[in-house]
C-alpha positions as a Python dict, from the first residue, in 0.01 Angstrom:
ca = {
    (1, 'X'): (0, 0, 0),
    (2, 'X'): (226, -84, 300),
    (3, 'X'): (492, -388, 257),
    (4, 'X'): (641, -604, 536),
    (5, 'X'): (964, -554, 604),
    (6, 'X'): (1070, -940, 563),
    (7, 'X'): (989, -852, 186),
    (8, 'X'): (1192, -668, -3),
    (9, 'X'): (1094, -401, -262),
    (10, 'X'): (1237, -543, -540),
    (11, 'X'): (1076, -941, -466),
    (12, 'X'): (1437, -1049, -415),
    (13, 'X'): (1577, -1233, -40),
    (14, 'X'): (1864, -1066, 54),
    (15, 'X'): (2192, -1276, -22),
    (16, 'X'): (2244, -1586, 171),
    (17, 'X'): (2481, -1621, 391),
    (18, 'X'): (2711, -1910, 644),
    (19, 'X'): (2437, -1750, 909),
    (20, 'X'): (2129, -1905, 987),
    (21, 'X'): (1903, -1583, 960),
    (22, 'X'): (1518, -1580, 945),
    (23, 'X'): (1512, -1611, 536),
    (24, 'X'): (1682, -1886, 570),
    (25, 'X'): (1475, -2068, 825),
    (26, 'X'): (1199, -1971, 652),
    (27, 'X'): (1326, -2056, 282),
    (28, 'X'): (1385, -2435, 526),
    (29, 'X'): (1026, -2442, 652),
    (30, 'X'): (863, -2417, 300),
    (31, 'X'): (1127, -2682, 142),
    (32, 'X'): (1079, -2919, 380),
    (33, 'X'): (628, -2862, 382),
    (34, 'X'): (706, -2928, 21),
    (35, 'X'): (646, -3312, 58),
    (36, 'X'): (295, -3291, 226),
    (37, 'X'): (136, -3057, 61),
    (38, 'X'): (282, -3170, -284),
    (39, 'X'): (170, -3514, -176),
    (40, 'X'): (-179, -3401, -79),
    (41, 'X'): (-194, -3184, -396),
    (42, 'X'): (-71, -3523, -603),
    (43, 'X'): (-339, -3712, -503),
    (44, 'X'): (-617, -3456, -492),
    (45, 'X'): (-497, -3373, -878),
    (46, 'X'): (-519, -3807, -959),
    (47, 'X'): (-887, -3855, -793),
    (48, 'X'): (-1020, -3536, -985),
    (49, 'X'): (-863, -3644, -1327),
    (50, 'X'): (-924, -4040, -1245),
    (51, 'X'): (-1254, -3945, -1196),
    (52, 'X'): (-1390, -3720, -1408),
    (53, 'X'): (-1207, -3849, -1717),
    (54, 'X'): (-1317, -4181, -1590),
    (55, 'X'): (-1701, -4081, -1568),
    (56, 'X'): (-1686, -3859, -1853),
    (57, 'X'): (-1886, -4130, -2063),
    (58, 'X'): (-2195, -4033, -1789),
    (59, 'X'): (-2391, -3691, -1746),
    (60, 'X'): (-2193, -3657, -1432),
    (61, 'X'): (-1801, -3683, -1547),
    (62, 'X'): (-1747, -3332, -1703),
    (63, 'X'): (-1950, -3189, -1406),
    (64, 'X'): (-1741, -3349, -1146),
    (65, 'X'): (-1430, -3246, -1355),
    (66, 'X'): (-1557, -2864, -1388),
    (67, 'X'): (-1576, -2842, -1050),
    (68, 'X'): (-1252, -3075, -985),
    (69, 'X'): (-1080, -2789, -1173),
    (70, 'X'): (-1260, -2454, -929),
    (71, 'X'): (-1084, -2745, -667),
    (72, 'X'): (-731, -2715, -821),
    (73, 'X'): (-818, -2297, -783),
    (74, 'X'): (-827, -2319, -456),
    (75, 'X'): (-493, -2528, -429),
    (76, 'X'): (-322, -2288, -675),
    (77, 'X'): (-463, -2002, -434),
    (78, 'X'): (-312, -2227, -51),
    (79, 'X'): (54, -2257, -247),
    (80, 'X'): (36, -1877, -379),
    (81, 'X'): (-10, -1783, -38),
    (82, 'X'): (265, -2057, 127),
    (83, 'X'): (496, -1889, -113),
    (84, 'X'): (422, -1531, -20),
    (85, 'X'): (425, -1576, 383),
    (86, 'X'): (772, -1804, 331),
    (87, 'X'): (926, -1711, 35),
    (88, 'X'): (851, -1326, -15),
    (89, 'X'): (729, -1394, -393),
    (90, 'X'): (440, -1170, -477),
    (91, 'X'): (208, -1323, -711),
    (92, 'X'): (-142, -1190, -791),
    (93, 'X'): (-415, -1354, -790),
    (94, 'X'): (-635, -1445, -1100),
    (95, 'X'): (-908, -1324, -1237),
    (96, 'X'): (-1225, -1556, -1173),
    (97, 'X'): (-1406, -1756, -1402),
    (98, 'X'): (-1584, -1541, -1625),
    (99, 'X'): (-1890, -1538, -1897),
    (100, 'X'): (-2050, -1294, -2078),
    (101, 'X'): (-2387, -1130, -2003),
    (102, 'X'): (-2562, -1379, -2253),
    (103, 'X'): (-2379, -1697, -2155),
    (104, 'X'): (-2590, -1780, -1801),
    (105, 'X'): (-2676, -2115, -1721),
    (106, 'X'): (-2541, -2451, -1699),
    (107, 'X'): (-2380, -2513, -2026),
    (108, 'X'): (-2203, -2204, -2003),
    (109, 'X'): (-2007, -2243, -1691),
    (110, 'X'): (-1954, -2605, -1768),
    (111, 'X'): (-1799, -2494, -2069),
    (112, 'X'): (-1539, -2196, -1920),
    (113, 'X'): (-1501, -2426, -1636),
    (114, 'X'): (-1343, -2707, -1836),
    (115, 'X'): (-1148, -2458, -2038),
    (116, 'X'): (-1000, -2242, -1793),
    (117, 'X'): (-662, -2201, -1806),
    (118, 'X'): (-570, -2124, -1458),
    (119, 'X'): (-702, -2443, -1303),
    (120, 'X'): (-558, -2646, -1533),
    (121, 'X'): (-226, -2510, -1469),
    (122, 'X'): (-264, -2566, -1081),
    (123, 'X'): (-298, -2976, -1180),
    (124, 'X'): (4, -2945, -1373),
    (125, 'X'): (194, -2792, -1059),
    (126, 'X'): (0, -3040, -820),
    (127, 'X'): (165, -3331, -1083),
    (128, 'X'): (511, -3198, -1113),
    (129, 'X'): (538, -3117, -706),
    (130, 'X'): (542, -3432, -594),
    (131, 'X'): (890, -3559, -714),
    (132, 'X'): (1017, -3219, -634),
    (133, 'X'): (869, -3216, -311),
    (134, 'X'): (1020, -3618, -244),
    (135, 'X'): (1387, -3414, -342),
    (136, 'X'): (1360, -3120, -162),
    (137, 'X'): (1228, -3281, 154),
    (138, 'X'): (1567, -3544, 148),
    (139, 'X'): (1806, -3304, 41),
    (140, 'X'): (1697, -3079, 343),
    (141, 'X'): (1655, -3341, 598),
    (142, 'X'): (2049, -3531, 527),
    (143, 'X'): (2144, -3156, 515),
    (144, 'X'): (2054, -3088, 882),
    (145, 'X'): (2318, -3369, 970),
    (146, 'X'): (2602, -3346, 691),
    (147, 'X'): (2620, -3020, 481),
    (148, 'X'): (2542, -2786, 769),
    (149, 'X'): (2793, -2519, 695),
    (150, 'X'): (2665, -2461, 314),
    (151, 'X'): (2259, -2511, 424),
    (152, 'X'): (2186, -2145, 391),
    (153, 'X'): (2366, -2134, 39),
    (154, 'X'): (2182, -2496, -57),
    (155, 'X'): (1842, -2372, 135),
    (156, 'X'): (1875, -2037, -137),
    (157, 'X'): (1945, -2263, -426),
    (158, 'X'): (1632, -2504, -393),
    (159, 'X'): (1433, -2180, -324),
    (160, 'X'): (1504, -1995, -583),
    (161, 'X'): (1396, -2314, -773),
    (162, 'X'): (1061, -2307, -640),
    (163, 'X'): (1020, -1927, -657),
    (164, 'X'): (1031, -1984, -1065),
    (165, 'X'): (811, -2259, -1067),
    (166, 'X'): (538, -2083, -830),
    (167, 'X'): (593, -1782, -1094),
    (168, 'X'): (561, -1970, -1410),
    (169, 'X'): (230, -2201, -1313),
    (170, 'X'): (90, -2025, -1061),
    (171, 'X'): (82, -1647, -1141),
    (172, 'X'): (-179, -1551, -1369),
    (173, 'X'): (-153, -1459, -1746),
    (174, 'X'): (-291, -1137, -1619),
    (175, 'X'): (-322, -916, -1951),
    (176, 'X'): (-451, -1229, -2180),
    (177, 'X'): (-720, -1353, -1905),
    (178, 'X'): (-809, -1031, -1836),
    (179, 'X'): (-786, -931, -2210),
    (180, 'X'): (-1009, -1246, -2301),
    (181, 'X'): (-1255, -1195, -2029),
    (182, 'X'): (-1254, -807, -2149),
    (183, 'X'): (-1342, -954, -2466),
    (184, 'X'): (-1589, -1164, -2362),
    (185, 'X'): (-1799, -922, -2209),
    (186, 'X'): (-1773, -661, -2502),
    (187, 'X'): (-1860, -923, -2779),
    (188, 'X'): (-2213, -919, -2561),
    (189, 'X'): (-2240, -558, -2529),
    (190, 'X'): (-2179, -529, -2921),
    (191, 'X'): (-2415, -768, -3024),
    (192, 'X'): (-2690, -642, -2767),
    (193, 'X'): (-2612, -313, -2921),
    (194, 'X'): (-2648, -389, -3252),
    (195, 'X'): (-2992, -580, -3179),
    (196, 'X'): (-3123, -273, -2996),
    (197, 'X'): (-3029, -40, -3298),
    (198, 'X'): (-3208, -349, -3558),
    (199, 'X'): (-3526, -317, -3343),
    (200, 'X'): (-3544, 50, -3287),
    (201, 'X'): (-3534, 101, -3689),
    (202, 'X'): (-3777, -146, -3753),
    (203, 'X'): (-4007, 6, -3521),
    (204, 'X'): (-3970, 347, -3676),
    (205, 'X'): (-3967, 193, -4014),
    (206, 'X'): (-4321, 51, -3916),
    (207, 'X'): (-4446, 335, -3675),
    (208, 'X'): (-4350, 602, -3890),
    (209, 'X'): (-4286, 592, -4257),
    (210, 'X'): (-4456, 276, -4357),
    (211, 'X'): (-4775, 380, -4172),
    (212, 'X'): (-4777, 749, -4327),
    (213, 'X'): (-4712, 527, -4666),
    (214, 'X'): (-4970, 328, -4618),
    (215, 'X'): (-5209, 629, -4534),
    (216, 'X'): (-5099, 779, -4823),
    (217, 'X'): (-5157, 494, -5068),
    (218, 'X'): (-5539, 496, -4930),
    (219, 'X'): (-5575, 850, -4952),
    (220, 'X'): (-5487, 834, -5328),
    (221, 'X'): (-5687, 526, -5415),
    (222, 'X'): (-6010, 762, -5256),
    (223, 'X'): (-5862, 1030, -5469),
    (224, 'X'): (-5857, 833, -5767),
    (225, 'X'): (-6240, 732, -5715),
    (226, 'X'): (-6331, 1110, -5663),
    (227, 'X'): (-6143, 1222, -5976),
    (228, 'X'): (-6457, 1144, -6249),
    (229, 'X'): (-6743, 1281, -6017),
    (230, 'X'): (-6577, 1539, -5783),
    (231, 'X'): (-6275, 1677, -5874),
    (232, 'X'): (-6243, 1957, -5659),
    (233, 'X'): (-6258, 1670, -5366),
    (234, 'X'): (-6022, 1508, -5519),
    (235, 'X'): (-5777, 1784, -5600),
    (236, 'X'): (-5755, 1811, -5205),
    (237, 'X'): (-5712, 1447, -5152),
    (238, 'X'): (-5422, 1456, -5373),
    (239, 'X'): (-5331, 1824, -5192),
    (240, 'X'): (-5314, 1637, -4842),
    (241, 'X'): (-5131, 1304, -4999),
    (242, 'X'): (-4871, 1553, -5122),
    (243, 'X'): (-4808, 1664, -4766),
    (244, 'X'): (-4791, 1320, -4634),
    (245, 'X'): (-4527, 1251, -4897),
    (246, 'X'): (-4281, 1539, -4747),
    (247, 'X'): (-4369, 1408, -4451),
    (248, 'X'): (-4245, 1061, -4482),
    (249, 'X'): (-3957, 1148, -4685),
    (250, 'X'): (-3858, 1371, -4403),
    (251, 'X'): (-3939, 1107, -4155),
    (252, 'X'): (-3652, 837, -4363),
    (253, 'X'): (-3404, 1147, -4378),
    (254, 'X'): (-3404, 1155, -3993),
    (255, 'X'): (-3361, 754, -3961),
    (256, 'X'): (-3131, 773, -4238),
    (257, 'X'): (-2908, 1035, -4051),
    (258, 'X'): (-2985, 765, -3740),
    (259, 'X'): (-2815, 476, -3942),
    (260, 'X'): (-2513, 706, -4016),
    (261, 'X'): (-2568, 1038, -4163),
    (262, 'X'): (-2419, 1128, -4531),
    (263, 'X'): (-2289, 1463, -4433),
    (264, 'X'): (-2082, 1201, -4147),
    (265, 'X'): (-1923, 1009, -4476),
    (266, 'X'): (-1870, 1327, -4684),
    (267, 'X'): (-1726, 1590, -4514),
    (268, 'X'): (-1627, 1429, -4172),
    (269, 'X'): (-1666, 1488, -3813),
    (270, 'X'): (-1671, 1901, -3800),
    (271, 'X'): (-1923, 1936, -4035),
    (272, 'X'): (-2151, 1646, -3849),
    (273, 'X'): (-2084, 1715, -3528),
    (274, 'X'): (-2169, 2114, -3624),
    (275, 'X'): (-2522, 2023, -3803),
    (276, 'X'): (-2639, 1821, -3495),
    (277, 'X'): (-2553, 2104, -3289),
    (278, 'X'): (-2787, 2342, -3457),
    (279, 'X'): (-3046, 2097, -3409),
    (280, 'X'): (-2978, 2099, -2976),
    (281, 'X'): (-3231, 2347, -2817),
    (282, 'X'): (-2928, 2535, -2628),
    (283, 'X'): (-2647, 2738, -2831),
    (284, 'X'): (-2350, 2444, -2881),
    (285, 'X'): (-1988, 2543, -2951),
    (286, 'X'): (-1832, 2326, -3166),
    (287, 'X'): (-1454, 2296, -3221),
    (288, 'X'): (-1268, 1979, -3411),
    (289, 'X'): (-909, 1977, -3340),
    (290, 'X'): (-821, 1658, -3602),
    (291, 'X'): (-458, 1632, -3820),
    (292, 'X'): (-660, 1385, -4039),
    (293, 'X'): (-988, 1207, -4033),
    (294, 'X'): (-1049, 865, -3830),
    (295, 'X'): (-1168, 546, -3937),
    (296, 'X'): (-1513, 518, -4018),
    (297, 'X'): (-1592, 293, -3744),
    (298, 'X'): (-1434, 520, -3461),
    (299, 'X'): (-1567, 842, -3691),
    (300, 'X'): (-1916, 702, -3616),
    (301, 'X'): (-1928, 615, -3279),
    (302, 'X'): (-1758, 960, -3201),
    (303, 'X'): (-2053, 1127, -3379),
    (304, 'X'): (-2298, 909, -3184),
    (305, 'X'): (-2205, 975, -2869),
    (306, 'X'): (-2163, 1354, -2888),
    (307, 'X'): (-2521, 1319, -3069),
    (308, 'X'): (-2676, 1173, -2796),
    (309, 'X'): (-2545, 1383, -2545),
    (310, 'X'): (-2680, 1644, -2692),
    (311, 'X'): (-2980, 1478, -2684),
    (312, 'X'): (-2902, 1461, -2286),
    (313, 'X'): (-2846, 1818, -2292),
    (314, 'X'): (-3135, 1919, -2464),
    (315, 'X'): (-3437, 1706, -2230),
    (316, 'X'): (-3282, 1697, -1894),
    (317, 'X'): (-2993, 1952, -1842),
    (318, 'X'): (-3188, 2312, -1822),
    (319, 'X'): (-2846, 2442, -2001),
    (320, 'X'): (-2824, 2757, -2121),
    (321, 'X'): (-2516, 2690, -2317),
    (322, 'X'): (-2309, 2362, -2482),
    (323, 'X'): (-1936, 2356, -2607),
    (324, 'X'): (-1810, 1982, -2769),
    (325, 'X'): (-1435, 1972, -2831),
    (326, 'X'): (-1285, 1692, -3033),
    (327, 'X'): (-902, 1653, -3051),
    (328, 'X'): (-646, 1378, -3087),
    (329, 'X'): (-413, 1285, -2825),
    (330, 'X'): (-144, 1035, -2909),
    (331, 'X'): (-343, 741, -3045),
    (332, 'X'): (-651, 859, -2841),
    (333, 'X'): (-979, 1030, -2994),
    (334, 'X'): (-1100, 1311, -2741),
    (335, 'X'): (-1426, 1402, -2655),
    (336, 'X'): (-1533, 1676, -2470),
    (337, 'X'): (-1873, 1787, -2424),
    (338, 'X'): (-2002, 2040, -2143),
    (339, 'X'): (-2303, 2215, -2050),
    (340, 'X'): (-2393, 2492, -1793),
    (341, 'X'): (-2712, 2342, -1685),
    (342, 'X'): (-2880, 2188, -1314),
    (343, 'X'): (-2595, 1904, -1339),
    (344, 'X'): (-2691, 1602, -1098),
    (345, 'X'): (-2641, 1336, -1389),
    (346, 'X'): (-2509, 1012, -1305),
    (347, 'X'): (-2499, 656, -1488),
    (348, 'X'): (-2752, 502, -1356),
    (349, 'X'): (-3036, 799, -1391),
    (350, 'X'): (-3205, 646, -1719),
    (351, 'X'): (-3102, 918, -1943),
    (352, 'X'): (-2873, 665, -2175),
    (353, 'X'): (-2513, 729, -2024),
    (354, 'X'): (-2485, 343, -1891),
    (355, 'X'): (-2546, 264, -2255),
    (356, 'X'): (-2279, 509, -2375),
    (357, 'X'): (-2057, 381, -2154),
    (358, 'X'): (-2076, -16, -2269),
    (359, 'X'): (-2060, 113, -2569),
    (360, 'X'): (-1744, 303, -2582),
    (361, 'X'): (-1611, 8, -2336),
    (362, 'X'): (-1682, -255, -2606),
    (363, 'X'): (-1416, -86, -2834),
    (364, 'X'): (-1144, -39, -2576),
    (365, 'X'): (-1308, 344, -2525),
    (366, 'X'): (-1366, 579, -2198),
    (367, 'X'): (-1625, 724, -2039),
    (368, 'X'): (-1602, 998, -1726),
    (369, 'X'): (-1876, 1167, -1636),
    (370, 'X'): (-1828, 1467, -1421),
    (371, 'X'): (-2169, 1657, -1275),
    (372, 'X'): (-2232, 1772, -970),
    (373, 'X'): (-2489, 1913, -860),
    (374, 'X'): (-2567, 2267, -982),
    (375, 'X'): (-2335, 2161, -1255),
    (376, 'X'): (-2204, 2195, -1485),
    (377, 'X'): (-2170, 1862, -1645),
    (378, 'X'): (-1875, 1777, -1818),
    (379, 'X'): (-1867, 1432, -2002),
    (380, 'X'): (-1505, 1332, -2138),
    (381, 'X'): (-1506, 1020, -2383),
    (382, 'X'): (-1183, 863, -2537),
    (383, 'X'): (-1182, 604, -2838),
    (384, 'X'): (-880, 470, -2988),
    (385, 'X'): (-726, 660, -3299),
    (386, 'X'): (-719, 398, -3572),
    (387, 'X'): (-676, 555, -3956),
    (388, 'X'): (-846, 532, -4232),
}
């Protein structure tokens, strides 16, 4: 990122001096613009509050104060840049207005509108700008005429003022907004996930098992009638019911081990991670690098996503060989997991790596995916290290 050479590296004016030199003049021009635009700040800051506070009994006062407050934004955004062409302070923009994925609509924005932080703290600057502006405008203006030799030294002073003003109102609480909108948008992915998850196992619950169980129960109750008059007939009945009963049972093992398998809880992520490899239709490598087991939380979304990447691996790679590593790095939770095969994979294919990726997002994880085509395909996942 280039820098212009009026600014200096470290966002500090070089000393002032009995000289009249351009960071001076400059450091003059903004004082003494301090007066109109405070002024026109002042009063666009009264009308907005006047009004919407004023209206706020109607439908149309919070409205008109929501968007009163995207207003103050924009002033907040016209003195951030006044203050970076004049006075060299760098301060960052903020982040927009945010909602989560399931808060669209009106309600919604009214409600982040009216509680944003960032506009609110513009009015306060528009308020407290207008005496300073009255001050700074006099003080420069008599200067001109009777304290010309100390106006650089005076110009610095008053500056200097307004540089920590513009830094403590105007620059944005980046890591808590960004943080809160971060939050935001994870609470959404969460509970989306955890509604996808609810309807998946009640659809296998009712697809699978409970339809072989019902099957079953029939095929007994015809058994039952057979047993009196035709008991080789119903010596297969009850034959065929017995399969259906492996069956099923099978058929709740495997959603079972979908819910969180025992061998997960038991003996950790090694031994998990190593039985749903020998369930992948391409030899898998499996090597856990761990001092000491995760929490259960972390434990289980690590065993998820390497379990549906195998999944990956298995219907749409062409792989002729897997490896998954696990290790710890510092308070990080590696993942690893590579295959050999056509490559080509990207989020956005359908093959459930978007939905990996919100999901590792949503607790502060990683997700790089690496596959060009040809391959291979290398898939590197972090999580947070949090102990049991």
């Amino acid at each position: 990122m280039t820098m212009s050479p009026l600014v200096p590296a470290d966002d500090v004016p070089p000393p002032a001096r009995f000289a009249l030199d351009r960071w001076t003049w400059r450091e003059i021009a903004y004082l003494l613009a301090n007066l109109p635009m405070a002024t026109a700040g002042f009063i666009y800051a009264v009308f907005m509050i006047g009004v919407g506070v004023g209206l706020s009994v109607t439908v149309v006062g919070l409205p008109l104060l929501a968007a009163g407050l995207h207003g103050a934004r924009l002033v907040g955004k016209a003195e951030r840049a006044r203050a970076r062409s004049l006075l060299g302070v760098r301060i960052d923009e903020p982040s927009p207005v945010t909602r989560s994925r399931t808060e669209q609509g009106f309600f919604p924005w009214l409600w982040s509108s009216l509680k944003d932080p960032v506009g609110w703290r513009a009015v306060l600057y528009s308020f407290v700008r207008l005496p300073w502006g009255v001050l700074t405008f006099a003080v420069m203006s008599v200067s001109f005429f009777l304290l010309w030799p100390v106006l650089p030294f005076l110009a610095r002073f008053l500056a200097n003022a307004d540089r920590m003003m513009a830094r403590g109102l105007l620059s944005p609480s980046d890591e808590l907004e960004r943080r809160i909108a971060e939050l935001e948008s994870d609470r959404g992915v969460v509970v989306d996930t955890a509604a996808a998850d609810l309807r998946r196992i009640e659809r296998d619950l009712h697809d699978g098992a409970q339809a072989r169980l019902v099957a079953l129960a029939m095929d007994l109750g015809l058994a039952k009638e057979k047993l009196t008059h035709d008991p080789q007939a119903a010596a297969r009945m009850v034959d065929e019911a017995h399969g259906e009963v492996k069956t099923a049972l099978q058929e709740l093992r495997d959603l079972a081990r979908g819910i969180h398998p025992a061998v997960l809880t038991d003996r950790g992520l090694d031994a998990a991670l190593s039985s749903i490899a020998t369930r992948c239709t391409v030899p898998v490598t499996v090597s856990v690098d761990l001092p000491a087991r995760p929490a259960a939380a972390i434990e289980g979304i690590a065993y998820f996503t390497v379990s549906e990447l195998l999944q990956n691996i298995s219907k749409h790679s062409g792989a002729r060989s897997a490896s998954v590593d696990v290790w710890r790095a510092g308070d990080r939770l590696m993942l690893q997991v590579i295959d050999n095969g056509r490559g080509g994979a990207d989020l956005t294919s359908g093959s459930g790596l978007a939905g990996l990726s919100e999901r590792l997002g949503a607790v502060d994880g990683l997700f790089v995916l690496d596959s060009p085509t040809g391959g291979p395909t290398t898939v590197t996942a972090e999580l947070p290290w949090r102990s049991r």
